[in-house]
Amino acid sequence: MRTHRIIHYINQFFGQIGGEKSAYQEPIYKEGPVGPGSFLDKAIKNGKIIGTIICGDNYAVEHSDKLKAFANDIISQKKPDIFIAGPGFFSGRYGLACGSLCSFVKEQFDIYCITGLYEDNPAVDLYREHIDIIKTKANAAGMKDAIEKFAHIFSVYGVSSGENIRQYFFPKGLLENESCDKPASLRSIDMVKALLDGMDPPTEIHLPDRVAPEKAVLGKELCDCKIALITDGGLVPSGNPDQLKTRATTKFLKYGIQNIDTLKKGDWQVMHEGYDNRYVLEDPNRLVPLDALRFFEKEKKIKQIYDDLITTTGVATSFAVSQKIGQEIGTLLVKNGVDAVILTST
Amino acid sequence: MQLLQKIKYIKSIREGRQTRIDKDSLVINPLEIERHLKNRLKNLRQVKIKIIKQYEKKRVLRVFDVIEPRKKIVPKDSDYPGVISSVTNVGFGETILLKNIVVVITDKRKKDWKPILEHTEQFEEKSVYSKMNLICMEIYENNNVSTKDYYTDLYKAGLLLSTYICKADDFKSYDEEILLNIENRRNSKYRIGYFFQLCSSQYAGEKLGPVCYGRTPENFLPTIISPTMVIDGAITRNLTEEGFDTYHIQNNSIIYNLLTDNDIDFPGVVIAVSSLNHIEREKNAIIAANLLKTHLKVDGVIMTKAFGGASNLDLESLAEKLKKADVSSVPIIQITSMENKLSDSLIFKGDTFKHIVCSGWTHEKVHIPNDVDAIFAKGNTMMEIEYSMEIEYIKGIIDNLGSNHLSVVEG
């Protein structure tokens, strides 16, 4: 029974108006399905596309407010309970329009909104936290597959919890524990058995291939270098004024050391739950060798110590956070003319 | 090597004049237990024991360890060798197990009240301990007992209590027997080993304690051990409350499942500790890989670890060696970071582990009601309890050794 009323959004190309020359097409509305909407309409057994909004890609991006106002009028009049945009595949402008419109319609009308995009489409990261986005191939060759996914999703829409369709969607940005039929031990045994049978069983975590960063080359003599001190050992001034966490931190902190020759016991504490820090508390220079570096500075073995100690906590820090913190620190150091770093890790 | 486990299910628990098993009830006399423990541990001044009955709504604070009551009856006096008995071989003979009951040791020296054990209906489906009968214990020591000695006594007291309440002479019958045999699987379809990284703080700190036949993790090299030894008291958990409970070692889900799968020849476990630096990591990985490939001759390996990022690197280093030796490996890991992409949560290189089992995200927050009485609470501890708490601080939800049913998805 075709109970759901669907409004579909597509661009000028799929709306059969024209290609790039028609990219400034203003939004128009047509009753019923258009272009790929016809296939979608047939595939969705429990819903009907009652109308289609079509807009040129350039217009949609450059005049997004006008497109939203147009969509607002249409949806107010037609009162759909589902809004589908695209799929926009790898098209940047079309993808942004799909994500932006879905997000707008969901917020304004609180109806179910969904689009489909290729994983590298920039709209995925912009909108995946707000709306449902199914994973598609890069171009229209993936239209049939996308339509089948939409149809499957709507076949269980409002009926089941949708566990079996979760795989279709880009994650929205939160980790969740879920309960499995089997304990982890049995799942691991099944996985090893499958591997020994020559199969490639699905992994529970897929890891990308990591590219090792290039090693920096020091292009000048040490005596001409400004050196920074960095630690991931969680050294902070006593009292932990900036509330550095003892684990899973997402930030780094900097503390002025320009007028300090040595890190005195009692002035510093450790916010790090991953190592025996008694020796550091006894003498913080053993974690951050400021005393030794000052000696070399006075001896003119190095030109200068960078004014700030940079500190963070390296416990349960994910790859992504480490990368982000590293890039931020790197930018800061380059901006301040630092030539080299002594980075102590625990 | 065969180990016969004789299992008794305890349906209820009560205090009485003499500690004993009465049909399917456990009767305990706290004063009798205190006398027993004080006879064994010279630093003890007082032992406080409280029982929490099945389905009773209670909270236990500052949980240090959870232990399933067990006692070796053949050979006698071989419980937790090297820790509370003299060093002798275990993993064979007969052992009594009490099920549906655990000993919970609490750490009164701990400044905050985490981790906790929630003995409430809300957690019955989440925590393995929430539906059990509990015997909770707190110890008080004489003046001037060092931190190290306190934690050593605390752990020993828990093991002593858990063996004492089994009191074998009181048993007339058992509810179930399990025979674990590691010798008769030569023609099985798969030959799979287990790499078990122990709880392993390694510096000479206050919580450095026994991990294998009483010895500490310092300078510990990977070694082969029988699966039945692991679950029969040879392996203990160090003195830290982190990692896994003694209960999880005793009920190591991987070992039980490998031993009871007729398609699998399970020749042994390689135990190791976390490496302190890159050189040790490389050395330990080479040794462990050799033991697994050359001596145990396995084709596949399951790996578990206690906690920590460095231990992830240990597993990865071992997996690289095994891969070169044409041995497949699958680690069971937990997500301990706050990231929203699973692929960003781990520091493994993508080309080493293509197949990973994930047994939970430790930062999931669950609601903690404030209308639950806490035992051994001090002052206004109840008022300090947060309304939501990460599951890593709630005992019995995540088991690093694979018994829990959780996995992690990106929502």
XYZ file of N, CA and C in Angstrom, chain B residues 11-146:
408
model
N 22.202 -20.759 45.128
C 20.973 -19.997 44.888
C 20.765 -18.884 45.914
N 21.272 -19.093 47.113
C 21.052 -18.053 48.123
C 22.242 -17.989 49.067
N 22.277 -16.933 49.822
C 23.391 -16.720 50.744
C 22.838 -16.099 52.027
N 23.386 -16.531 53.159
C 22.923 -15.961 54.431
C 24.040 -16.084 55.458
N 23.921 -15.331 56.531
C 24.893 -15.458 57.622
C 24.428 -16.545 58.586
N 25.378 -17.219 59.225
C 25.043 -18.281 60.161
C 26.196 -18.534 61.102
N 26.075 -19.570 61.905
C 27.089 -19.842 62.927
C 28.361 -20.414 62.336
N 28.209 -21.133 61.208
C 29.386 -21.773 60.626
C 29.386 -21.579 59.106
N 30.547 -21.271 58.572
C 30.637 -21.111 57.123
C 30.568 -22.488 56.464
N 29.567 -22.667 55.585
C 29.371 -23.986 54.987
C 28.410 -23.873 53.810
N 28.377 -24.954 53.044
C 27.387 -25.063 51.980
C 26.225 -25.873 52.535
N 25.036 -25.327 52.461
C 23.851 -26.029 52.929
C 22.939 -26.227 51.724
N 23.002 -27.427 51.150
C 22.289 -27.717 49.892
C 22.739 -26.695 48.837
N 21.813 -25.849 48.368
C 22.240 -24.869 47.368
C 22.373 -23.472 47.971
N 22.553 -23.423 49.282
C 22.768 -22.137 49.944
C 24.187 -22.056 50.510
N 24.707 -20.848 50.501
C 25.989 -20.626 51.168
C 25.721 -19.901 52.476
N 26.224 -20.489 53.543
C 26.108 -19.853 54.857
C 27.498 -19.344 55.221
N 27.569 -18.118 55.671
C 28.889 -17.614 56.077
C 28.837 -17.021 57.477
N 29.927 -17.206 58.179
C 30.113 -16.564 59.478
C 31.253 -15.555 59.316
N 30.953 -14.267 59.261
C 31.993 -13.264 59.016
C 33.123 -13.313 60.041
N 32.802 -13.581 61.296
C 33.853 -13.619 62.326
C 34.794 -14.795 62.101
N 34.215 -15.918 61.684
C 35.037 -17.103 61.383
C 35.969 -16.810 60.197
N 35.432 -16.128 59.219
C 36.259 -15.774 58.050
C 37.355 -14.801 58.456
N 36.991 -13.846 59.284
C 37.996 -12.877 59.740
C 39.134 -13.591 60.472
N 38.778 -14.539 61.338
C 39.820 -15.296 62.061
C 40.733 -16.023 61.080
N 40.097 -16.644 60.086
C 40.874 -17.397 59.095
C 41.850 -16.481 58.349
N 41.360 -15.334 57.944
C 42.221 -14.422 57.173
C 43.327 -13.831 58.048
N 42.987 -13.505 59.295
C 44.005 -12.932 60.183
C 45.094 -13.942 60.512
N 44.727 -15.216 60.537
C 45.741 -16.255 60.738
C 46.729 -16.323 59.578
N 46.243 -15.976 58.402
C 47.105 -16.078 57.227
C 47.837 -14.777 56.907
N 47.241 -13.667 57.250
C 47.819 -12.376 56.864
C 48.095 -11.558 58.122
N 49.357 -11.425 58.462
C 49.726 -10.860 59.767
C 49.405 -9.367 59.893
N 49.276 -8.673 58.779
C 49.010 -7.245 58.861
C 47.540 -6.912 59.097
N 46.676 -7.898 58.998
C 45.246 -7.607 59.098
C 44.835 -7.299 60.531
N 44.083 -6.230 60.682
C 43.533 -5.874 61.992
C 42.047 -6.199 62.043
N 41.364 -5.960 60.932
C 39.929 -6.197 60.899
C 39.496 -6.521 59.477
N 38.487 -7.366 59.363
C 37.902 -7.684 58.057
C 36.407 -7.401 58.151
N 35.925 -6.583 57.228
C 34.481 -6.330 57.186
C 33.889 -7.087 56.006
N 32.832 -7.800 56.286
C 32.191 -8.576 55.221
C 30.702 -8.240 55.188
N 30.207 -8.013 53.991
C 28.771 -7.796 53.838
C 28.279 -8.659 52.683
N 27.110 -9.203 52.849
C 26.565 -10.012 51.759
C 25.471 -9.229 51.042
N 25.428 -9.439 49.758
C 24.351 -8.865 48.944
C 23.673 -10.024 48.236
N 22.418 -10.203 48.548
C 21.704 -11.347 47.994
C 21.259 -11.081 46.566
N 21.055 -12.175 45.862
C 20.577 -12.068 44.487
C 19.307 -11.212 44.459
N 19.245 -10.314 43.512
C 18.108 -9.408 43.292
C 17.982 -8.322 44.363
N 18.921 -8.274 45.304
C 18.910 -7.178 46.266
C 19.495 -5.944 45.575
N 18.899 -4.776 45.810
C 19.320 -3.560 45.108
C 20.413 -2.866 45.918
N 21.635 -2.955 45.455
C 22.776 -2.380 46.172
C 23.832 -1.889 45.178
N 24.719 -1.096 45.704
C 25.878 -0.634 44.913
C 27.131 -0.892 45.734
N 28.182 -1.362 45.060
C 29.467 -1.544 45.728
C 30.446 -0.535 45.139
N 31.103 0.208 46.016
C 32.034 1.246 45.568
C 33.480 0.763 45.670
N 34.339 1.430 44.929
C 35.797 1.188 44.986
C 36.136 -0.296 44.820
N 35.589 -0.898 43.804
C 35.807 -2.333 43.619
C 37.238 -2.565 43.127
N 37.925 -3.419 43.808
C 39.312 -3.730 43.450
C 39.371 -4.995 42.591
N 38.587 -5.994 42.948
C 38.605 -7.238 42.183
C 37.326 -8.015 42.447
N 37.030 -8.897 41.506
C 35.891 -9.801 41.660
C 36.405 -11.210 41.385
N 36.087 -12.123 42.295
C 36.661 -13.477 42.213
C 35.547 -14.511 42.333
N 35.603 -15.513 41.469
C 34.664 -16.629 41.597
C 35.216 -17.606 42.633
N 34.414 -18.033 43.605
C 34.925 -18.980 44.600
C 35.326 -20.312 43.960
N 36.554 -20.690 44.175
C 37.073 -21.961 43.646
C 38.045 -22.551 44.656
N 38.138 -23.870 44.619
C 39.129 -24.512 45.486
C 39.640 -25.777 44.816
N 40.943 -25.927 44.820
C 41.547 -27.162 44.299
C 41.344 -28.277 45.331
N 40.818 -29.396 44.861
C 40.734 -30.547 45.778
C 41.721 -31.640 45.369
N 42.111 -31.646 44.092
C 43.184 -32.543 43.652
C 44.079 -31.777 42.691
N 45.332 -31.555 43.007
C 45.984 -31.844 44.277
C 45.542 -30.827 45.343
N 45.591 -31.234 46.565
C 45.170 -30.360 47.660
C 46.180 -29.229 47.875
N 45.705 -28.191 48.512
C 46.562 -27.061 48.904
C 47.365 -26.494 47.734
N 46.719 -26.392 46.599
C 47.422 -25.818 45.435
C 46.652 -24.630 44.858
N 45.883 -23.954 45.702
C 45.121 -22.804 45.213
C 46.045 -21.622 44.940
N 45.907 -21.056 43.777
C 46.680 -19.884 43.361
C 48.143 -20.038 43.778
N 48.814 -20.992 43.196
C 50.184 -21.305 43.617
C 51.120 -20.110 43.444
N 51.958 -19.943 44.439
C 52.888 -18.816 44.406
C 52.298 -17.559 44.982
N 50.974 -17.570 45.222
C 50.332 -16.382 45.798
C 49.812 -16.712 47.193
N 48.919 -17.701 47.290
C 48.446 -18.084 48.629
C 48.791 -19.535 48.952
N 49.370 -20.266 47.986
C 49.887 -21.614 48.253
C 51.329 -21.650 47.776
N 52.035 -22.677 48.194
C 53.396 -22.811 47.679
C 53.325 -23.144 46.188
N 54.431 -22.891 45.498
C 54.418 -23.076 44.048
C 54.312 -24.563 43.716
N 53.252 -24.880 43.023
C 53.032 -26.252 42.579
C 52.216 -26.191 41.305
N 52.203 -27.278 40.603
C 51.537 -27.270 39.301
C 50.018 -27.305 39.465
N 49.312 -26.574 38.588
C 47.845 -26.647 38.544
C 47.422 -26.822 37.090
N 46.110 -26.881 36.877
C 45.625 -27.079 35.514
C 45.201 -28.505 35.258
N 45.337 -29.338 36.261
C 44.913 -30.731 36.157
C 44.248 -31.115 37.488
N 43.770 -32.315 37.573
C 43.138 -32.741 38.818
C 41.698 -32.281 38.904
N 41.293 -31.888 40.113
C 39.894 -31.503 40.319
C 39.810 -30.159 41.053
N 38.844 -29.384 40.638
C 38.625 -28.078 41.254
C 37.131 -27.876 41.483
N 36.806 -27.346 42.646
C 35.407 -27.002 42.945
C 35.157 -25.566 42.508
N 34.015 -25.348 41.890
C 33.621 -23.998 41.491
C 32.247 -23.704 42.065
N 32.099 -22.556 42.679
C 30.772 -22.090 43.052
C 30.326 -21.074 42.007
N 29.168 -21.314 41.440
C 28.631 -20.395 40.428
C 27.497 -19.577 41.036
N 27.196 -18.488 40.339
C 26.122 -17.591 40.778
C 26.483 -16.847 42.058
N 27.747 -16.814 42.369
C 28.210 -16.077 43.547
C 29.634 -15.606 43.273
N 29.958 -14.403 43.720
C 31.335 -13.907 43.580
C 31.762 -13.185 44.844
N 33.058 -13.179 45.055
C 33.662 -12.394 46.124
C 34.068 -11.040 45.521
N 33.661 -9.974 46.164
C 33.975 -8.627 45.676
C 34.888 -7.957 46.697
N 36.085 -7.598 46.279
C 37.027 -6.945 47.191
C 36.974 -5.450 46.926
N 36.867 -4.685 47.965
C 36.853 -3.233 47.782
C 38.117 -2.621 48.380
N 38.477 -1.488 47.826
C 39.753 -0.848 48.154
C 39.482 0.432 48.928
N 39.583 0.372 50.229
C 39.226 1.540 51.037
C 40.248 2.662 50.897
N 41.439 2.360 50.396
C 42.450 3.413 50.245
C 42.234 4.250 48.982
N 41.378 3.776 48.118
C 41.188 4.489 46.859
C 40.454 5.806 47.116
N 40.943 6.872 46.482
C 40.396 8.184 46.797
C 39.015 8.388 46.185
N 38.836 8.002 44.941
C 37.489 8.146 44.391
C 36.769 6.795 44.496
N 35.502 6.771 44.141
C 34.696 5.589 44.415
C 34.540 4.688 43.203
N 35.242 4.993 42.122
C 35.174 4.134 40.944
C 36.296 3.109 40.988
N 36.135 1.960 40.413
C 34.930 1.470 39.727
C 33.878 0.977 40.710
N 32.664 0.843 40.196
C 31.571 0.399 41.048
C 30.976 -0.896 40.503
N 30.216 -1.543 41.336
C 29.450 -2.711 40.876
C 27.989 -2.398 41.143
N 27.204 -2.371 40.114
C 25.786 -2.074 40.230
C 24.999 -3.372 40.353
N 24.432 -3.579 41.527
C 23.659 -4.807 41.754
C 22.183 -4.426 41.726
N 21.742 -4.036 40.531
C 20.369 -3.559 40.380
C 19.746 -4.206 39.154
N 18.446 -4.136 39.118
C 17.704 -4.726 37.994
C 18.119 -4.079 36.680
N 18.391 -2.778 36.740
C 18.753 -2.043 35.523
C 19.974 -2.650 34.830
N 20.869 -3.243 35.621
C 22.118 -3.736 35.048
C 22.145 -5.254 34.858
N 21.031 -5.888 35.093
C 21.021 -7.352 35.002
C 21.422 -7.859 33.621
N 21.050 -7.126 32.590
C 21.396 -7.561 31.234
C 22.781 -7.066 30.821
N 23.314 -6.108 31.562
C 24.576 -5.491 31.151
C 25.784 -6.120 31.833
N 25.691 -6.275 33.151
C 26.853 -6.729 33.916
C 26.662 -8.175 34.356
N 27.708 -8.951 34.188
C 27.637 -10.373 34.534
C 27.442 -10.563 36.036
N 27.800 -9.561 36.842
C 27.729 -9.713 38.293
C 26.384 -9.273 38.904
N 25.595 -8.568 38.131
C 24.437 -7.893 38.730
C 23.344 -8.832 39.212
N 23.344 -10.056 38.732
C 22.311 -10.998 39.161
C 22.840 -12.021 40.155
N 24.100 -11.885 40.527
C 24.702 -12.915 41.379
C 24.556 -12.574 42.864
N 24.814 -13.566 43.696
C 24.999 -13.304 45.122
C 26.421 -12.765 45.319
N 26.553 -11.767 46.184
C 27.874 -11.165 46.386
C 28.315 -11.293 47.843
N 29.589 -11.612 48.017
C 30.211 -11.476 49.342
C 31.242 -10.369 49.205
N 30.981 -9.247 49.855
C 31.853 -8.087 49.697
C 32.758 -7.960 50.914
N 34.001 -7.602 50.669
C 34.968 -7.576 51.758
C 35.833 -6.314 51.694
N 36.060 -5.747 52.855
C 36.987 -4.627 52.990
C 37.940 -4.991 54.121
N 39.229 -4.715 53.952
C 40.167 -5.081 55.016
C 40.752 -3.829 55.671
N 41.065 -3.961 56.944
C 41.733 -2.904 57.693
C 43.029 -3.490 58.247
N 44.091 -2.765 58.082
C 45.378 -3.306 58.451
C 45.946 -2.582 59.670
N 46.970 -3.151 60.215
C 47.659 -2.506 61.334
C 48.312 -1.200 60.883
N 48.721 -0.406 61.856
C 49.356 0.866 61.523
C 50.654 0.644 60.741
N 50.991 1.646 59.947
C 52.268 1.682 59.235
C 52.454 0.569 58.206
N 51.365 0.048 57.707
C 51.478 -0.929 56.615
C 51.632 -0.164 55.304
N 52.640 -0.507 54.559
C 52.919 0.231 53.324
C 51.813 -0.010 52.302
